[in-house]
Tab-separated table of C-alpha atoms in Angstrom:
chain	number	residue	atom	x	y	z
A	1	UNK	CA	75.535	39.568	52.200
A	2	UNK	CA	76.463	36.006	51.301
A	3	UNK	CA	74.373	33.562	53.332
A	4	UNK	CA	74.189	29.757	53.302
A	5	UNK	CA	70.926	27.962	52.397
A	6	UNK	CA	68.856	29.306	55.299
A	7	UNK	CA	66.280	26.503	55.247
A	8	UNK	CA	69.086	24.030	55.887
A	9	UNK	CA	70.225	25.620	59.149
A	10	UNK	CA	67.301	24.492	61.395
A	11	UNK	CA	67.585	21.056	59.788
A	12	UNK	CA	71.305	20.885	60.570
A	13	UNK	CA	70.677	21.994	64.186
A	14	UNK	CA	67.968	19.359	64.660
A	15	UNK	CA	70.077	16.527	63.204
A	16	UNK	CA	73.063	17.507	65.365
A	17	UNK	CA	70.972	17.883	68.532
A	18	UNK	CA	69.047	14.624	68.043
A	19	UNK	CA	72.005	12.767	66.498
A	20	UNK	CA	69.640	11.250	63.970
A	21	UNK	CA	68.293	12.028	60.474
A	22	UNK	CA	65.069	10.130	61.140
A	23	UNK	CA	64.392	11.793	64.505
A	24	UNK	CA	65.068	15.203	62.981
A	25	UNK	CA	62.659	14.434	60.139
A	26	UNK	CA	59.996	13.431	62.665
A	27	UNK	CA	60.488	16.605	64.718
A	28	UNK	CA	60.426	18.866	61.642
A	29	UNK	CA	57.486	16.966	60.062
A	30	UNK	CA	59.338	16.320	56.804
A	31	UNK	CA	60.656	13.209	55.098
A	32	UNK	CA	64.038	11.738	55.917
A	33	UNK	CA	65.089	12.235	52.290
A	34	UNK	CA	64.265	15.954	52.621
A	35	UNK	CA	66.523	16.143	55.679
A	36	UNK	CA	69.337	14.365	53.830
A	37	UNK	CA	68.917	16.735	50.881
A	38	UNK	CA	69.175	19.838	53.099
A	39	UNK	CA	72.295	18.549	54.842
A	40	UNK	CA	73.909	17.649	51.528
A	41	UNK	CA	73.069	21.100	50.149
A	42	UNK	CA	74.641	22.760	53.193
A	43	UNK	CA	77.784	20.612	53.025
A	44	UNK	CA	78.132	21.405	49.310
A	45	UNK	CA	77.808	25.132	49.978
A	46	UNK	CA	80.378	25.041	52.820
A	47	UNK	CA	82.739	22.652	51.099
A	48	UNK	CA	83.044	20.742	54.367
A	49	UNK	CA	81.686	17.456	55.673
A	50	UNK	CA	79.557	18.135	58.761
A	51	UNK	CA	78.819	14.562	59.855
A	52	UNK	CA	80.633	11.246	59.899
A	53	UNK	CA	78.301	8.394	58.946
A	54	UNK	CA	79.185	4.800	59.800
A	55	UNK	CA	76.246	2.442	59.497
A	56	UNK	CA	73.637	3.775	61.921
A	57	UNK	CA	76.207	5.813	63.841
A	58	UNK	CA	76.168	9.557	63.234
A	59	UNK	CA	78.736	11.959	64.712
A	60	UNK	CA	79.683	15.562	64.061
A	61	UNK	CA	83.016	16.270	62.428
A	62	UNK	CA	85.248	18.889	64.057
A	63	UNK	CA	84.046	21.381	61.439
A	64	UNK	CA	80.440	20.388	62.116
A	65	UNK	CA	80.850	20.851	65.850
A	66	UNK	CA	82.344	24.303	65.373
A	67	UNK	CA	79.607	25.288	62.924
A	68	UNK	CA	76.876	24.002	65.263
A	69	UNK	CA	78.001	26.282	68.092
A	70	UNK	CA	77.619	29.338	65.860
A	71	UNK	CA	74.398	28.211	64.166
A	72	UNK	CA	72.553	27.185	67.337
A	73	UNK	CA	73.470	30.483	69.011
A	74	UNK	CA	72.284	32.472	65.980
A	75	UNK	CA	68.984	30.565	65.768
A	76	UNK	CA	68.334	31.148	69.468
A	77	UNK	CA	68.975	34.870	69.085
A	78	UNK	CA	66.599	35.048	66.115
A	79	UNK	CA	63.953	33.217	68.147
A	80	UNK	CA	64.384	35.550	71.138
A	81	UNK	CA	64.297	38.692	68.958
A	82	UNK	CA	61.153	37.480	67.210
A	83	UNK	CA	59.423	36.718	70.507
A	84	UNK	CA	60.167	40.228	71.761
A	85	UNK	CA	58.650	41.840	68.674
A	86	UNK	CA	55.645	39.537	68.875
A	87	UNK	CA	55.099	40.652	72.455
A	88	UNK	CA	55.750	37.266	74.025
A	89	UNK	CA	56.925	37.993	77.566
A	90	UNK	CA	57.792	34.452	78.561
A	91	UNK	CA	61.531	33.762	78.673
A	92	UNK	CA	62.431	30.088	78.341
A	93	UNK	CA	65.850	29.527	79.931
A	94	UNK	CA	67.808	26.306	80.371
A	95	UNK	CA	70.164	26.460	83.356
A	96	UNK	CA	72.836	23.785	83.777
A	97	UNK	CA	73.575	23.383	87.479
A	98	UNK	CA	75.413	20.989	89.781
A	99	UNK	CA	73.041	18.504	91.398
A	100	UNK	CA	73.999	19.379	94.987
A	101	UNK	CA	73.676	23.133	94.342
A	102	UNK	CA	70.296	22.570	92.703
A	103	UNK	CA	68.845	20.264	95.365
A	104	UNK	CA	70.094	22.028	98.478
A	105	UNK	CA	70.120	25.699	97.400
A	106	UNK	CA	68.362	26.538	94.133
A	107	UNK	CA	65.213	24.399	94.037
A	108	UNK	CA	63.916	25.548	97.460
A	109	UNK	CA	64.216	29.147	96.219
A	110	UNK	CA	62.379	28.668	92.906
A	111	UNK	CA	58.949	29.667	94.277
A	112	UNK	CA	60.404	33.099	95.057
A	113	UNK	CA	61.811	33.348	91.518
A	114	UNK	CA	58.382	32.523	90.095
A	115	UNK	CA	56.737	35.089	92.362
A	116	UNK	CA	59.108	37.872	91.324
A	117	UNK	CA	59.552	36.883	87.654
A	118	UNK	CA	56.581	34.774	86.503
A	119	UNK	CA	57.613	35.349	82.870
A	120	UNK	CA	60.750	33.205	83.342
A	121	UNK	CA	60.206	29.577	82.353
A	122	UNK	CA	63.270	27.938	83.926
A	123	UNK	CA	64.327	24.410	82.978
A	124	UNK	CA	67.103	22.847	85.054
A	125	UNK	CA	69.721	20.625	83.429
A	126	UNK	CA	71.434	18.601	86.152
A	127	UNK	CA	75.214	18.284	85.916
A	128	UNK	CA	77.373	15.997	88.057
A	129	UNK	CA	80.577	17.355	86.538
A	130	UNK	CA	81.621	20.782	85.351
A	131	UNK	CA	79.532	21.324	82.196
A	132	UNK	CA	80.783	22.154	78.722
A	133	UNK	CA	79.757	25.762	78.046
A	134	UNK	CA	77.716	25.555	74.863
A	135	UNK	CA	74.257	26.608	73.667
A	136	UNK	CA	73.693	22.954	72.847
A	137	UNK	CA	73.856	22.132	76.569
A	138	UNK	CA	72.045	25.110	78.111
A	139	UNK	CA	71.463	28.851	77.863
A	140	UNK	CA	73.410	29.594	81.046
A	141	UNK	CA	75.379	27.698	83.663
A	142	UNK	CA	76.522	27.387	87.241
A	143	UNK	CA	80.205	26.520	86.800
A	144	UNK	CA	83.508	26.559	88.660
A	145	UNK	CA	85.612	27.107	85.530
A	146	UNK	CA	86.088	30.333	83.576
A	147	UNK	CA	87.771	28.729	80.590
A	148	UNK	CA	85.637	30.033	77.720
A	149	UNK	CA	86.405	33.579	76.494
A	150	UNK	CA	83.001	33.632	74.760
A	151	UNK	CA	81.230	33.698	78.139
A	152	UNK	CA	80.693	36.252	80.902
A	153	UNK	CA	80.862	35.283	84.579
A	154	UNK	CA	79.302	36.506	87.819
A	155	UNK	CA	80.712	35.273	91.126
A	156	UNK	CA	78.179	33.584	93.405
A	157	UNK	CA	80.237	31.731	96.020
A	158	UNK	CA	83.813	30.975	97.121
A	159	UNK	CA	83.677	27.483	98.593
A	160	UNK	CA	84.846	26.488	102.043
A	161	UNK	CA	84.368	23.154	103.795
A	162	UNK	CA	83.662	22.656	107.487
A	163	UNK	CA	82.773	19.632	109.660
A	164	UNK	CA	79.148	18.933	110.607
A	165	UNK	CA	77.207	16.167	112.307
A	166	UNK	CA	73.639	15.615	113.480
A	167	UNK	CA	72.272	17.159	116.671
A	168	UNK	CA	72.077	13.712	118.291
A	169	UNK	CA	75.594	12.806	117.200
A	170	UNK	CA	76.914	16.061	118.646
A	171	UNK	CA	75.508	15.048	122.023
A	172	UNK	CA	77.300	11.700	121.637
A	173	UNK	CA	80.585	13.506	120.859
A	174	UNK	CA	80.183	15.735	123.903
A	175	UNK	CA	79.523	12.760	126.167
A	176	UNK	CA	82.439	10.691	124.887
A	177	UNK	CA	84.842	13.637	125.125
A	178	UNK	CA	83.512	14.653	128.517
A	179	UNK	CA	82.319	18.035	127.260
A	180	UNK	CA	78.864	18.392	128.716
A	181	UNK	CA	79.215	21.838	130.261
A	182	UNK	CA	77.419	24.979	129.114
A	183	UNK	CA	80.428	26.189	127.109
A	184	UNK	CA	81.050	22.911	125.267
A	185	UNK	CA	79.405	24.129	122.033
A	186	UNK	CA	82.043	26.841	121.666
A	187	UNK	CA	85.123	24.939	122.840
A	188	UNK	CA	87.189	24.031	119.779
A	189	UNK	CA	87.665	20.365	118.896
A	190	UNK	CA	91.215	19.332	118.071
A	191	UNK	CA	91.951	17.366	114.871
A	192	UNK	CA	92.795	14.321	117.017
A	193	UNK	CA	89.443	14.540	118.772
A	194	UNK	CA	87.604	14.728	115.452
A	195	UNK	CA	89.419	11.583	114.268
A	196	UNK	CA	88.001	9.598	117.185
A	197	UNK	CA	84.692	9.497	115.283
A	198	UNK	CA	83.839	8.168	111.789
A	199	UNK	CA	84.846	10.608	109.053
A	200	UNK	CA	82.326	10.685	106.190
A	201	UNK	CA	84.300	11.459	103.020
A	202	UNK	CA	83.084	12.694	99.627
A	203	UNK	CA	85.221	11.291	96.814
A	204	UNK	CA	84.018	13.741	94.153
A	205	UNK	CA	85.341	16.873	95.895
A	206	UNK	CA	89.041	16.181	95.262
A	207	UNK	CA	88.554	13.026	93.173
A	208	UNK	CA	90.528	10.726	95.428
A	209	UNK	CA	89.651	8.678	98.518
A	210	UNK	CA	89.497	10.823	101.662
A	211	UNK	CA	90.820	13.777	99.665
A	212	UNK	CA	88.489	16.201	101.447
A	213	UNK	CA	89.639	15.151	104.904
A	214	UNK	CA	93.249	15.052	103.774
A	215	UNK	CA	92.998	18.729	102.742
A	216	UNK	CA	91.205	19.582	105.996
A	217	UNK	CA	94.026	18.076	108.073
A	218	UNK	CA	96.726	19.590	105.835
A	219	UNK	CA	95.292	23.033	106.626
A	220	UNK	CA	96.691	22.619	110.157
A	221	UNK	CA	99.858	20.801	108.988
A	222	UNK	CA	98.601	17.379	109.963
A	223	UNK	CA	98.012	14.044	108.277
A	224	UNK	CA	94.852	12.053	108.825
A	225	UNK	CA	95.525	10.025	112.004
A	226	UNK	CA	96.395	6.422	111.199
A	227	UNK	CA	93.525	4.998	113.241
A	228	UNK	CA	90.808	7.197	111.710
A	229	UNK	CA	87.694	5.381	110.483
A	230	UNK	CA	86.699	6.704	107.064
A	231	UNK	CA	83.443	5.986	105.226
A	232	UNK	CA	83.460	6.823	101.531
A	233	UNK	CA	80.639	8.396	99.499
A	234	UNK	CA	80.571	9.449	95.848
A	235	UNK	CA	78.680	12.675	96.453
A	236	UNK	CA	78.369	15.312	99.169
A	237	UNK	CA	74.593	14.822	99.210
A	238	UNK	CA	75.115	11.215	100.306
A	239	UNK	CA	77.711	12.072	102.960
A	240	UNK	CA	75.414	14.766	104.366
A	241	UNK	CA	72.509	12.326	104.546
A	242	UNK	CA	74.732	9.849	106.386
A	243	UNK	CA	75.630	12.592	108.850
A	244	UNK	CA	71.956	13.474	109.290
A	245	UNK	CA	71.309	9.851	110.287
A	246	UNK	CA	74.005	9.968	112.988
A	247	UNK	CA	76.708	7.990	111.147
A	248	UNK	CA	79.627	10.337	111.785
A	249	UNK	CA	81.148	13.696	110.804
A	250	UNK	CA	80.957	15.046	107.250
A	251	UNK	CA	82.639	17.961	105.519
A	252	UNK	CA	80.130	20.222	103.789
A	253	UNK	CA	79.843	23.793	102.527
A	254	UNK	CA	77.636	26.839	103.052
A	255	UNK	CA	75.107	26.332	100.280
A	256	UNK	CA	74.330	22.790	101.438
A	257	UNK	CA	72.974	24.166	104.711
A	258	UNK	CA	71.652	27.576	103.725
A	259	UNK	CA	68.057	26.789	102.771
A	260	UNK	CA	66.564	23.437	103.645
A	261	UNK	CA	64.485	23.097	106.801
A	262	UNK	CA	66.566	20.074	107.777
A	263	UNK	CA	69.590	22.387	108.132
A	264	UNK	CA	68.566	22.702	111.767
A	265	UNK	CA	69.224	18.966	112.129
A	266	UNK	CA	72.944	19.649	111.768
A	267	UNK	CA	75.579	21.131	114.055
A	268	UNK	CA	78.589	22.922	112.650
A	269	UNK	CA	81.434	21.674	114.817
A	270	UNK	CA	83.762	24.191	116.504
A	271	UNK	CA	86.667	23.445	114.139
A	272	UNK	CA	88.637	25.230	111.453
A	273	UNK	CA	87.199	25.545	107.912
A	274	UNK	CA	89.252	24.985	104.764
A	275	UNK	CA	89.011	26.709	101.387
A	276	UNK	CA	88.691	24.297	98.442
A	277	UNK	CA	89.864	26.756	95.802
A	278	UNK	CA	86.580	26.414	93.889
A	279	UNK	CA	84.623	29.521	92.954
A	280	UNK	CA	81.040	29.155	91.724
A	281	UNK	CA	79.993	31.441	88.847
A	282	UNK	CA	76.845	32.124	86.909
A	283	UNK	CA	77.930	32.030	83.255
A	284	UNK	CA	76.201	33.174	80.090
A	285	UNK	CA	77.341	33.728	76.514
A	286	UNK	CA	78.511	37.312	76.120
A	287	UNK	CA	76.827	37.597	72.718
A	288	UNK	CA	73.499	37.010	74.513
A	289	UNK	CA	74.109	39.605	77.213
A	290	UNK	CA	71.151	41.740	76.112
A	291	UNK	CA	68.603	38.954	76.578
A	292	UNK	CA	66.267	40.169	79.275
A	293	UNK	CA	65.480	36.751	80.756
A	294	UNK	CA	69.140	35.829	81.287
A	295	UNK	CA	69.882	39.152	82.954
A	296	UNK	CA	66.826	38.882	85.229
A	297	UNK	CA	67.971	35.407	86.266
A	298	UNK	CA	71.527	36.676	86.847
A	299	UNK	CA	70.391	39.539	89.078
A	300	UNK	CA	68.049	37.272	91.027
A	301	UNK	CA	70.784	34.662	91.633
A	302	UNK	CA	73.196	37.342	92.841
A	303	UNK	CA	70.556	38.849	95.164
A	304	UNK	CA	69.766	35.413	96.610
A	305	UNK	CA	73.461	34.593	97.059
A	306	UNK	CA	73.883	37.819	99.019
A	307	UNK	CA	70.697	37.288	101.026
A	308	UNK	CA	71.713	33.716	101.836
A	309	UNK	CA	75.229	34.684	102.905
A	310	UNK	CA	77.104	32.976	100.071
A	311	UNK	CA	78.671	36.255	98.978
A	312	UNK	CA	78.782	39.778	100.315
A	313	UNK	CA	77.214	42.738	98.533
A	314	UNK	CA	80.726	44.071	97.886
A	315	UNK	CA	81.842	40.978	95.935
A	316	UNK	CA	80.901	42.413	92.551
A	317	UNK	CA	82.826	40.342	90.035
A	318	UNK	CA	81.043	40.448	86.714
A	319	UNK	CA	83.401	39.663	83.849
A	320	UNK	CA	82.785	40.090	80.163
A	321	UNK	CA	79.607	42.166	80.451
């Protein structure tokens, strides 16, 4: 078996992760010259330059980035295997998750995870955009893309959007539309009636102004009425808060209203929903499929998604296991 200088591998991982020779030296409790020596020895062995150095700027080369993915994964597997043999039950897992999914759905459920699996030490890495699937970022992910063949995926939720407003604002809508009878809650609102009230739009959903409402109207072969008043927000969390404080009608999804106690503050309007085309998956590197902590977290997430109505028990869609 022909192996590279093994002592250099943790040094390389630390330099790449911290983007600094001096910070890596401090973390590893060695001198900066010792770090430089190990990196030079590794580069000589590989015959490839791993870092570009320009003054104080340090960046990975393409070869270095590719090598880091393999090395960091291997070091993590060695660490996990050693912990198992040593009898350490605690599983430290970094989960990269969208901020809205974390705040509205996952975080309120964490006490139950800790009750059922106290050995899981879960660290959340917040992501505003779809994360790059890499051990450098996290151990596992909530993602809407299945673009890495090195990863396995478990379906959690197929997203749909539907209009909501606050309880007080719903009473205002009923009064202004003259719908104050006992059956008003079930009588469908027309798209023109919805447009009589401020539309709270989330830019990040379709990455263009009013893109969410445009898709909602297109679902019934309509354009947004010319006189519609649209308020723009960068994130669904903000639009939902505006709706909660009686500022208009927002488009939201199931997981935003499935847990929090303030979900009862909202009314889902009697209107059509629209599918966004996004599917939310739990993703983990296939080479780490035997790690007990990741599989416990996967099963728990699936059970909670079923219990919370995000997916049905028949939606088994595990890929790459």
